[in-house]
Tab-separated table of C-alpha atoms and ligand atoms in Angstrom:
chain	number	residue	atom	x	y	z
A	1167	MET	CA	85.852	52.119	198.808
A	1168	SER	CA	88.398	49.217	199.253
A	1169	SER	CA	90.885	50.469	201.830
A	1170	ASN	CA	93.460	47.991	202.867
A	1171	PRO	CA	94.442	45.972	199.813
A	1172	THR	CA	95.205	42.608	201.650
A	1173	ASN	CA	98.263	41.860	199.905
A	1174	ARG	CA	99.769	45.242	200.599
A	1175	GLU	CA	103.100	45.064	202.463
A	1176	SER	CA	103.986	46.812	205.620
A	1177	PHE	CA	107.025	47.178	207.900
A	1178	GLY	CA	107.240	44.427	210.569
A	1179	SER	CA	108.689	45.882	213.713
A	1180	LYS	CA	109.202	49.247	215.464
A	1181	PHE	CA	112.996	49.041	215.025
A	1182	GLY	CA	112.422	48.369	211.365
A	1183	ILE	CA	110.084	51.329	211.048
A	1184	ILE	CA	112.677	53.587	212.609
A	1185	ALA	CA	115.642	51.963	210.628
A	1186	ALA	CA	113.794	52.489	207.348
A	1187	THR	CA	112.687	55.882	208.001
A	1188	ALA	CA	115.775	57.283	209.763
A	1189	GLY	CA	117.569	55.540	207.019
A	1190	SER	CA	115.910	57.603	204.494
A	1191	ALA	CA	116.575	60.721	206.377
A	1192	VAL	CA	120.084	60.022	207.245
A	1193	GLY	CA	122.302	60.519	203.892
A	1194	LEU	CA	124.961	62.404	202.094
A	1195	GLY	CA	122.961	65.563	203.431
A	1196	ASN	CA	124.087	64.922	207.038
A	1197	ILE	CA	127.438	63.598	206.333
A	1198	TRP	CA	129.025	66.098	204.199
A	1199	ARG	CA	126.578	69.051	203.702
A	1200	TYR	CA	125.440	69.794	207.240
A	1201	PRO	CA	128.679	69.795	209.041
A	1202	TYR	CA	130.178	72.150	206.432
A	1203	ILE	CA	127.186	74.640	206.451
A	1204	THR	CA	127.329	74.579	210.036
A	1205	GLY	CA	130.837	75.342	210.327
A	1206	GLU	CA	130.512	78.171	207.883
A	1207	ASN	CA	127.353	79.780	209.067
A	1208	GLY	CA	127.999	80.610	212.675
A	1209	GLY	CA	128.409	77.095	214.230
A	1210	ALA	CA	126.158	76.586	217.264
A	1211	ALA	CA	124.061	79.716	215.954
A	1212	PHE	CA	123.218	77.888	212.888
A	1213	ILE	CA	122.565	74.610	214.708
A	1214	PHE	CA	120.094	76.790	216.715
A	1215	ILE	CA	118.229	78.033	213.742
A	1216	TYR	CA	118.159	74.706	212.192
A	1217	LEU	CA	116.754	73.054	215.442
A	1218	ALA	CA	113.966	75.837	215.497
A	1219	ILE	CA	113.103	75.101	211.837
A	1220	VAL	CA	113.202	71.372	212.433
A	1221	LEU	CA	110.824	71.723	215.500
A	1222	VAL	CA	108.390	74.195	213.950
A	1223	ILE	CA	108.319	73.082	210.345
A	1224	GLY	CA	110.042	69.838	210.034
A	1225	ILE	CA	108.231	67.709	212.613
A	1226	PRO	CA	104.726	68.945	211.436
A	1227	VAL	CA	105.498	68.497	207.981
A	1228	MET	CA	106.867	64.890	208.633
A	1229	LEU	CA	103.657	64.124	210.958
A	1230	SER	CA	101.319	65.359	208.161
A	1231	GLU	CA	103.049	63.203	205.628
A	1232	PHE	CA	102.801	60.098	207.981
A	1233	THR	CA	99.022	60.887	208.605
A	1234	ILE	CA	98.432	61.011	204.751
A	1235	GLY	CA	100.188	57.729	203.999
A	1236	ARG	CA	99.027	55.769	206.903
A	1237	ARG	CA	95.357	56.800	206.322
A	1238	SER	CA	95.219	56.144	202.830
A	1239	GLN	CA	97.490	53.012	202.637
A	1240	LEU	CA	98.683	54.220	199.160
A	1241	ASN	CA	101.466	55.629	197.229
A	1242	VAL	CA	102.109	59.546	196.947
A	1243	PHE	CA	99.427	59.953	194.041
A	1244	GLY	CA	96.724	57.423	195.041
A	1245	ALA	CA	96.844	58.705	198.546
A	1246	PHE	CA	95.644	62.303	197.630
A	1247	LYS	CA	93.093	60.897	195.090
A	1248	LYS	CA	91.723	58.727	197.942
A	1249	LEU	CA	91.607	61.238	200.598
A	1250	ALA	CA	90.322	64.201	198.421
A	1251	PRO	CA	88.437	62.499	195.644
A	1252	GLY	CA	87.670	64.478	192.709
A	1253	LYS	CA	90.048	67.401	193.862
A	1254	PRO	CA	93.318	68.565	192.264
A	1255	TRP	CA	95.227	67.712	195.529
A	1256	TYR	CA	96.582	64.772	193.711
A	1257	LEU	CA	98.776	67.099	191.852
A	1258	ILE	CA	100.987	67.147	195.031
A	1259	GLY	CA	101.591	63.625	194.217
A	1260	VAL	CA	102.562	64.270	190.632
A	1261	MET	CA	105.088	66.764	191.794
A	1262	GLY	CA	106.216	64.247	194.405
A	1263	VAL	CA	106.961	61.556	191.746
A	1264	ALA	CA	108.618	64.128	189.482
A	1265	ALA	CA	110.621	65.412	192.264
A	1266	ALA	CA	111.688	61.620	192.964
A	1267	PHE	CA	113.050	61.318	189.484
A	1268	MET	CA	115.009	64.487	189.862
A	1269	ILE	CA	116.533	63.864	193.298
A	1270	LEU	CA	117.370	60.184	192.513
A	1271	ALA	CA	119.115	61.157	189.299
A	1272	PHE	CA	121.462	63.549	190.883
A	1273	TYR	CA	122.001	62.015	194.191
A	1274	THR	CA	123.078	58.708	192.706
A	1275	VAL	CA	125.777	60.396	190.980
A	1276	VAL	CA	127.418	61.560	194.270
A	1277	ALA	CA	126.549	58.205	195.738
A	1278	GLY	CA	128.540	56.515	192.914
A	1279	TRP	CA	131.428	58.722	193.727
A	1280	THR	CA	131.636	57.379	197.264
A	1281	LEU	CA	132.074	53.733	195.760
A	1282	GLU	CA	135.113	55.189	193.582
A	1283	TYR	CA	136.560	56.725	196.903
A	1284	LEU	CA	135.716	53.509	198.826
A	1285	TYR	CA	137.681	51.504	196.111
A	1286	GLN	CA	140.599	54.038	196.102
A	1287	SER	CA	140.918	53.711	199.942
A	1288	ALA	CA	140.965	49.997	199.531
A	1289	ILE	CA	143.773	50.125	197.194
A	1290	ASN	CA	145.493	52.782	199.272
A	1291	GLY	CA	145.176	55.191	196.448
A	1292	PHE	CA	145.573	58.509	198.359
A	1293	LYS	CA	148.975	57.510	199.945
A	1294	GLY	CA	151.583	60.145	199.610
A	1295	LYS	CA	149.452	62.545	197.553
A	1296	SER	CA	149.403	66.323	198.379
A	1297	ALA	CA	146.283	68.545	198.568
A	1298	ALA	CA	146.906	69.487	195.008
A	1299	GLU	CA	147.317	66.047	193.778
A	1300	LEU	CA	144.090	64.967	195.491
A	1301	THR	CA	142.223	67.885	194.045
A	1302	SER	CA	143.282	67.128	190.462
A	1303	MET	CA	142.515	63.144	191.396
A	1304	PHE	CA	138.893	64.500	192.114
A	1305	ASN	CA	138.758	66.539	189.057
A	1306	SER	CA	140.119	64.029	186.685
A	1307	PHE	CA	137.713	61.399	188.036
A	1308	THR	CA	134.607	63.575	187.824
A	1309	GLY	CA	135.917	65.070	184.431
A	1310	SER	CA	135.833	61.524	183.060
A	1311	SER	CA	132.951	59.713	181.732
A	1312	PHE	CA	133.423	56.027	182.070
A	1313	ARG	CA	134.192	55.356	185.909
A	1314	PRO	CA	131.569	57.821	187.024
A	1315	LEU	CA	129.072	56.099	184.773
A	1316	LEU	CA	130.013	52.634	185.897
A	1317	TRP	CA	129.708	53.531	189.582
A	1318	TYR	CA	126.409	55.267	188.910
A	1319	PHE	CA	124.993	52.116	187.476
A	1320	ILE	CA	126.509	49.900	190.198
A	1321	PHE	CA	124.997	52.020	192.867
A	1322	MET	CA	121.623	52.263	191.105
A	1323	GLY	CA	121.816	48.440	190.795
A	1324	PHE	CA	122.119	47.962	194.523
A	1325	THR	CA	119.266	50.397	195.084
A	1326	ALA	CA	116.966	48.557	192.585
A	1327	ALA	CA	117.951	45.151	193.971
A	1328	ILE	CA	116.771	46.237	197.613
A	1329	VAL	CA	113.677	47.916	196.317
A	1330	MET	CA	112.875	44.758	194.146
A	1331	ALA	CA	112.943	42.649	197.180
A	1332	GLY	CA	110.021	44.339	198.692
A	1333	VAL	CA	109.195	46.593	201.560
A	1334	LYS	CA	109.769	43.939	204.341
A	1335	GLY	CA	112.124	41.632	202.661
A	1336	GLY	CA	114.284	44.327	201.032
A	1337	ILE	CA	114.074	47.865	202.597
A	1338	GLU	CA	113.286	47.043	206.161
A	1339	LYS	CA	115.610	44.009	206.297
A	1340	SER	CA	118.563	45.765	204.721
A	1341	THR	CA	118.163	49.166	206.782
A	1342	LYS	CA	118.029	46.991	210.012
A	1343	ILE	CA	121.505	45.959	209.213
A	1344	MET	CA	122.765	49.168	207.483
A	1345	MET	CA	121.672	51.645	210.067
A	1346	PRO	CA	123.390	50.163	213.117
A	1347	LEU	CA	126.486	49.387	211.027
A	1348	LEU	CA	126.382	53.212	210.100
A	1349	PHE	CA	126.321	54.349	213.742
A	1350	ALA	CA	129.006	52.079	214.731
A	1351	LEU	CA	131.192	53.418	211.950
A	1352	LEU	CA	130.578	56.870	212.923
A	1353	ILE	CA	131.435	56.175	216.451
A	1354	VAL	CA	134.785	54.579	215.532
A	1355	LEU	CA	135.585	57.749	213.260
A	1356	ILE	CA	134.449	60.230	216.025
A	1357	VAL	CA	136.850	58.525	218.703
A	1358	ARG	CA	139.824	58.539	216.339
A	1359	SER	CA	139.099	62.249	215.358
A	1360	LEU	CA	138.677	63.331	219.069
A	1361	PHE	CA	141.942	61.741	220.149
A	1362	LEU	CA	144.106	63.771	217.663
A	1363	PRO	CA	146.119	66.596	219.040
A	1364	GLY	CA	144.588	69.897	218.343
A	1365	ALA	CA	140.924	68.395	217.861
A	1366	GLU	CA	139.508	70.924	220.324
A	1367	LYS	CA	139.813	73.651	217.441
A	1368	GLY	CA	137.540	71.609	215.296
A	1369	LEU	CA	135.019	71.401	218.076
A	1370	SER	CA	135.039	75.092	218.578
A	1371	PHE	CA	134.820	75.843	214.946
A	1372	LEU	CA	131.657	73.589	215.094
A	1373	PHE	CA	130.075	74.630	218.228
A	1374	LYS	CA	131.134	78.152	219.082
A	1375	PRO	CA	128.114	80.200	218.338
A	1376	ASP	CA	128.836	83.098	216.150
A	1377	PHE	CA	125.688	85.130	215.674
A	1378	SER	CA	127.418	87.815	213.345
A	1379	LYS	CA	127.377	85.111	210.651
A	1380	ILE	CA	123.546	84.929	210.681
A	1381	THR	CA	121.670	86.743	207.905
A	1382	THR	CA	118.295	86.315	206.308
A	1383	SER	CA	119.874	83.755	203.653
A	1384	THR	CA	120.964	81.640	206.640
A	1385	PHE	CA	117.356	80.881	207.137
A	1386	LEU	CA	116.688	79.718	203.749
A	1387	LEU	CA	119.923	77.732	203.927
A	1388	ALA	CA	118.617	76.099	207.061
A	1389	LEU	CA	115.026	75.383	205.655
A	1390	GLY	CA	116.309	73.807	202.580
A	1391	GLN	CA	118.850	71.790	204.483
A	1392	ALA	CA	115.953	70.576	206.948
A	1393	PHE	CA	113.847	69.513	204.133
A	1394	PHE	CA	116.280	67.674	202.241
A	1395	SER	CA	117.854	66.110	205.265
A	1396	LEU	CA	114.487	65.016	206.829
A	1397	SER	CA	113.242	63.703	203.342
A	1398	ILE	CA	110.234	65.638	203.517
A	1399	GLY	CA	108.173	67.797	200.912
A	1400	MET	CA	107.773	65.084	198.252
A	1401	GLY	CA	106.061	62.061	199.496
A	1402	THR	CA	108.818	59.721	200.597
A	1403	LEU	CA	107.427	59.739	203.964
A	1404	ILE	CA	103.826	59.480	202.767
A	1405	THR	CA	104.977	56.421	201.074
A	1406	TYR	CA	107.002	54.973	204.096
A	1407	GLY	CA	104.037	56.269	206.297
A	1408	SER	CA	101.799	53.826	204.294
A	1409	TYR	CA	103.766	50.816	205.358
A	1410	ILE	CA	103.368	51.806	209.205
A	1411	PRO	CA	101.243	49.484	210.986
A	1412	LYS	CA	98.001	51.058	212.343
A	1413	LYS	CA	99.023	50.249	216.013
A	1414	ASP	CA	102.106	52.425	215.899
A	1415	ASN	CA	102.250	55.910	217.350
A	1416	LEU	CA	103.068	58.397	214.435
A	1417	ALA	CA	104.131	61.133	216.582
A	1418	THR	CA	106.838	59.199	218.511
A	1419	THR	CA	108.035	57.858	215.269
A	1420	ALA	CA	108.279	61.300	213.723
A	1421	VAL	CA	110.220	62.650	216.831
A	1422	SER	CA	112.588	59.527	216.801
A	1423	VAL	CA	113.427	60.097	213.194
A	1424	VAL	CA	114.086	63.795	213.616
A	1425	ILE	CA	116.215	63.276	216.595
A	1426	THR	CA	118.217	60.397	214.887
A	1427	ASP	CA	118.745	62.559	211.685
A	1428	THR	CA	119.810	65.651	213.575
A	1429	LEU	CA	122.099	63.700	215.946
A	1430	VAL	CA	123.901	62.055	213.138
A	1431	ALA	CA	124.418	65.405	211.307
A	1432	VAL	CA	125.977	66.680	214.684
A	1433	LEU	CA	128.109	63.599	215.136
A	1434	ALA	CA	129.188	63.817	211.462
A	1435	GLY	CA	130.600	67.301	212.346
A	1436	MET	CA	132.174	65.961	215.360
A	1437	ALA	CA	133.984	63.364	213.232
A	1438	ILE	CA	135.048	65.605	210.600
A	1439	PHE	CA	136.134	68.828	211.992
A	1440	PRO	CA	138.532	68.038	214.881
A	1441	ALA	CA	140.476	66.058	212.203
A	1442	VAL	CA	140.393	68.704	209.702
A	1443	PHE	CA	141.661	71.277	212.207
A	1444	ALA	CA	144.371	68.773	213.768
A	1445	PHE	CA	146.017	68.463	210.487
A	1446	GLY	CA	145.944	72.278	209.836
A	1447	ILE	CA	143.635	72.012	206.876
A	1448	GLU	CA	141.315	74.621	205.702
A	1449	PRO	CA	137.601	73.480	205.900
A	1450	ALA	CA	136.696	73.096	202.337
A	1451	SER	CA	133.239	73.188	200.809
A	1452	GLY	CA	130.638	70.804	199.867
A	1453	GLU	CA	132.084	67.686	197.905
A	1454	GLY	CA	135.464	69.027	198.277
A	1455	LEU	CA	135.260	68.227	202.061
A	1456	ALA	CA	134.374	64.444	201.502
A	1457	PHE	CA	136.394	64.004	198.474
A	1458	ILE	CA	139.402	66.112	198.860
A	1459	THR	CA	139.799	67.141	202.474
A	1460	ILE	CA	138.992	63.908	203.998
A	1461	PRO	CA	141.279	61.774	201.923
A	1462	ASN	CA	143.873	64.255	202.545
A	1463	ILE	CA	143.370	63.664	206.257
A	1464	PHE	CA	143.335	59.985	206.056
A	1465	GLN	CA	146.620	59.645	204.007
A	1466	GLN	CA	148.340	61.468	206.862
A	1467	MET	CA	146.955	59.687	209.709
A	1468	THR	CA	148.176	56.385	211.407
A	1469	GLY	CA	145.929	53.793	210.325
A	1470	GLY	CA	144.530	56.144	207.674
A	1471	MET	CA	143.750	53.361	205.191
A	1472	PHE	CA	141.374	51.643	207.868
A	1473	PHE	CA	139.567	54.736	208.727
A	1474	SER	CA	139.360	55.858	205.091
A	1475	VAL	CA	137.624	52.691	204.170
A	1476	ALA	CA	135.379	53.070	207.179
A	1477	PHE	CA	134.318	56.605	206.312
A	1478	PHE	CA	133.519	55.894	202.663
A	1479	ILE	CA	131.494	52.710	203.733
A	1480	LEU	CA	129.751	55.079	206.135
A	1481	LEU	CA	129.038	57.428	203.241
A	1482	ALA	CA	127.909	54.829	200.834
A	1483	LEU	CA	125.408	53.181	203.456
A	1484	ALA	CA	124.087	56.450	204.349
A	1485	ALA	CA	123.460	57.372	200.659
A	1486	LEU	CA	121.863	53.745	200.024
A	1487	THR	CA	119.504	53.840	202.688
A	1488	SER	CA	118.338	57.261	201.221
A	1489	THR	CA	118.352	56.226	197.555
A	1490	ILE	CA	116.025	53.189	198.126
A	1491	SER	CA	113.450	55.422	199.860
A	1492	VAL	CA	113.377	57.719	196.845
A	1493	LEU	CA	113.150	54.878	194.252
A	1494	GLU	CA	110.373	53.242	196.488
A	1495	VAL	CA	108.170	56.379	195.966
A	1496	ILE	CA	108.170	55.875	192.069
A	1497	VAL	CA	107.842	52.045	192.390
A	1498	ALA	CA	104.971	52.411	194.708
A	1499	PHE	CA	103.373	54.669	192.267
A	1500	PHE	CA	103.757	52.412	189.300
A	1501	VAL	CA	102.739	49.384	191.346
A	1502	GLU	CA	99.618	50.639	192.556
A	1503	GLU	CA	98.453	53.205	189.955
A	1504	LEU	CA	99.759	51.528	186.857
A	1505	LYS	CA	99.212	47.941	188.256
A	1506	LEU	CA	102.810	46.744	187.387
A	1507	LYS	CA	104.508	43.800	189.035
A	1508	ARG	CA	106.937	45.204	191.645
A	1509	SER	CA	109.964	43.680	189.668
A	1510	PHE	CA	108.990	45.210	186.522
A	1511	ALA	CA	108.044	48.477	188.024
A	1512	THR	CA	111.487	48.578	189.638
A	1513	TRP	CA	113.110	47.985	186.317
A	1514	ILE	CA	111.058	50.760	184.494
A	1515	ALA	CA	111.642	53.225	187.364
A	1516	THR	CA	115.290	52.566	187.450
A	1517	LEU	CA	116.003	52.777	183.752
A	1518	SER	CA	113.796	55.802	183.354
A	1519	VAL	CA	115.417	57.795	186.153
A	1520	SER	CA	118.810	56.623	184.494
A	1521	VAL	CA	118.129	58.570	181.425
A	1522	LEU	CA	118.164	61.709	183.491
A	1523	GLY	CA	120.824	60.141	185.686
A	1524	VAL	CA	123.318	59.864	182.762
A	1525	PHE	CA	122.898	63.512	181.979
A	1526	CYS	CA	123.724	64.330	185.531
A	1527	VAL	CA	126.896	62.158	185.642
A	1528	LEU	CA	128.047	63.830	182.530
A	1529	SER	CA	127.321	67.260	184.109
A	1530	THR	CA	130.940	67.281	185.445
A	1531	SER	CA	132.523	66.069	182.261
A	1532	SER	CA	131.418	66.075	178.547
A	1533	LEU	CA	128.319	68.072	179.428
A	1534	ALA	CA	130.062	70.475	181.808
A	1535	GLY	CA	129.395	73.409	179.435
A	1536	PHE	CA	125.800	72.717	178.855
A	1537	LYS	CA	123.796	75.023	181.038
A	1538	ILE	CA	120.111	75.990	181.714
A	1539	ALA	CA	119.832	79.219	183.552
A	1540	GLY	CA	123.359	79.080	184.354
A	1541	LEU	CA	123.304	75.682	185.947
A	1542	THR	CA	124.519	72.229	184.716
A	1543	ILE	CA	121.835	69.552	184.441
A	1544	PHE	CA	123.114	68.093	187.905
A	1545	GLY	CA	123.014	71.799	189.377
A	1546	LEU	CA	119.491	72.401	187.843
A	1547	MET	CA	118.114	69.073	189.552
A	1548	GLU	CA	119.590	69.975	192.938
A	1549	PHE	CA	118.460	73.335	192.776
A	1550	THR	CA	114.734	72.802	191.568
A	1551	THR	CA	114.296	69.953	193.887
A	1552	ALA	CA	115.789	71.481	197.286
A	1553	ASN	CA	114.812	75.090	196.713
A	1554	ILE	CA	111.527	74.849	195.042
A	1555	LEU	CA	109.827	71.574	194.764
A	1556	LEU	CA	110.321	70.407	198.486
A	1557	PRO	CA	109.340	73.531	199.979
A	1558	LEU	CA	106.295	73.843	197.834
A	1559	GLY	CA	105.396	70.455	198.493
A	1560	GLY	CA	105.713	70.784	202.087
A	1561	LEU	CA	103.728	73.855	202.197
A	1562	LEU	CA	100.988	72.300	200.207
A	1563	ILE	CA	100.955	69.184	202.500
A	1564	VAL	CA	100.560	71.003	205.826
A	1565	ILE	CA	97.754	73.008	203.965
A	1566	PHE	CA	96.038	69.962	202.993
A	1567	ILE	CA	96.064	68.490	206.457
A	1568	ALA	CA	95.269	71.713	208.222
A	1569	TRP	CA	92.700	73.409	206.010
A	1570	PHE	CA	91.070	70.539	203.861
A	1571	TYR	CA	91.543	67.142	205.662
A	1572	GLY	CA	90.610	68.811	209.001
A	1573	ARG	CA	91.154	68.410	212.767
A	1574	GLN	CA	88.797	65.388	213.297
A	1575	ASN	CA	90.206	63.121	210.540
A	1576	THR	CA	93.806	63.999	211.555
A	1577	LEU	CA	93.095	63.215	215.057
A	1578	ASN	CA	91.603	59.858	214.387
A	1579	GLU	CA	94.653	58.848	212.457
A	1580	LEU	CA	96.982	60.185	215.135
A	1581	THR	CA	95.358	58.525	217.896
A	1582	ASN	CA	94.997	55.344	216.085
A	1583	ASP	CA	91.265	55.642	216.024
A	1584	GLY	CA	91.010	56.679	219.529
A	1585	THR	CA	93.067	54.040	220.986
A	1586	ILE	CA	96.043	56.250	221.996
A	1587	LYS	CA	96.474	59.857	223.213
A	1588	ALA	CA	97.554	62.739	221.018
A	1589	ARG	CA	97.395	65.728	223.616
A	1590	TYR	CA	99.625	67.712	221.255
A	1591	ILE	CA	96.932	67.971	218.804
A	1592	PRO	CA	95.779	71.555	219.527
A	1593	VAL	CA	99.503	72.844	219.304
A	1594	PHE	CA	100.047	70.597	216.274
A	1595	MET	CA	96.868	71.959	214.345
A	1596	PHE	CA	97.684	75.593	215.299
A	1597	VAL	CA	101.314	75.080	213.955
A	1598	ILE	CA	100.177	73.567	210.726
A	1599	LYS	CA	97.303	76.050	210.192
A	1600	PHE	CA	99.478	79.245	210.815
A	1601	ILE	CA	102.954	78.953	211.770
A	1602	ALA	CA	104.421	76.465	209.488
A	1603	PRO	CA	102.761	77.521	206.141
A	1604	LEU	CA	103.665	81.247	206.847
A	1605	ALA	CA	107.193	80.326	207.715
A	1606	ILE	CA	107.825	78.201	204.598
A	1607	ALA	CA	105.955	80.768	202.406
A	1608	PHE	CA	108.027	83.566	203.734
A	1609	ILE	CA	111.354	81.684	203.484
A	1610	PHE	CA	110.535	80.284	200.076
A	1611	LEU	CA	109.356	83.399	198.460
A	1612	LYS	CA	112.378	85.180	199.777
A	1613	GLY	CA	114.534	82.559	198.524
A	1614	ILE	CA	113.183	82.664	194.994
A	1615	GLY	CA	113.532	86.354	195.127
A	1616	ILE	CA	109.975	87.586	195.220
A	1617	ILE	CA	110.184	89.080	198.763
A	1618	LYS	CA	113.080	91.245	199.135
A	1619	ILE	CA	114.053	92.581	202.592
B	1285	LIG	N1	117.476	62.752	203.483
B	1285	LIG	C1	118.512	62.507	202.572
B	1285	LIG	C2	119.830	63.002	202.849
B	1285	LIG	O1	119.885	63.707	203.724
B	1285	LIG	C3	118.122	62.590	200.996
B	1285	LIG	C4	116.818	62.043	200.555
B	1285	LIG	C5	116.193	60.977	200.750
B	1285	LIG	C6	115.703	62.883	200.461
B	1285	LIG	N2	114.891	60.915	200.641
B	1285	LIG	C7	114.742	62.104	200.322
B	1285	LIG	C8	115.553	64.317	200.162
B	1285	LIG	C9	113.331	62.824	199.837
B	1285	LIG	C10	114.408	64.913	199.815
B	1285	LIG	C11	113.482	64.087	199.622
B	1285	LIG	O2	120.830	62.756	202.167
């Protein structure tokens, strides 16, 4: 079998690998979802459970995905076809490509909102508005059709342009600039936030462990958040793993990405909550936090316009380094399996995702009343991917490595064919054979209501 097609691209440097991969992981999930969930679910107690899940499930799934990708040097579908010829494991790849369509469609909607809010920040559009006015501003924006559609397509255009430019010249090159910028913006915002009078109340909201808030549903929340935030369970990291050069250490890469992702989530909380409390605002939920509460803080703060622009650039960059990784899953599949040219594949992928994307955009306006199983199309995409496809994908991926691909093959890949050590292998194999699948299966079945305790 021809393994390494000579014209196949790969990442060029260690920093590039981390920038691209951590860029995929760090996204809207870290900056507005994680801080709020943490704050409402016991602060440090939630962080503790989240970290345990990341360690026991997140790192092993990530490492399994890297192994599959780098061993096969192929897209998510081709990878399973090659490593398990004639077996139905490639269905994981089919599921991955489907999940990529769904995630990209709803995620780009929110990413588009960040551009509207960046624009509003730049024209000082929040100035003098009360909380009620900011709420109605958000509702009337998301309740309209034209502007959200326009921003959706602009954001999709940026995503497509980067992916079209290739793995090295597009994805790696852009994330090497965007990720350091993201960190710099985050630090600026944290410093501003921590120096506000009353900031310590926000820190204690975030970090004070409150174990009374922990229930079984907290575990599901933490699992879903971990999968979504680490970009695992659907083959994004199989695809990116296939671009990691053979000489790199997959385990240290996985650990660096996990640490970066978790750090950004915690830092985002430290930028947001001290400011929320300093201005005596009730911490609101989800999108409300980023698009209502935060504008409210900025418009009261000295230099607010500057910091508001910084915040929405941060959010847009975080989203963009994630959307490119999702689009790349589909494009790599089209290029390698359907033998399309990269530019054509990107066009086809972008346009076909956008058919679903338009329905997601309109889910807060003209299609708000159209519900399937009680959810709008946007909600359905979010629910199905985060709570069903990702955990299921993650479960099947670890089972594939542990029980089908086997210890020796895995060891070969993780040691770069015997050139580096992988002393963690016994622990890793034990975890992916028993602990991770049981934990995912339990939390998953509980989450969809099959196990009731
Ligand atoms: N991890 C990103 C975030 O936290 C989103 C994302 C990118 C993603 N690629 C993914 C989620 C693949 C699930 C699967 O915002």
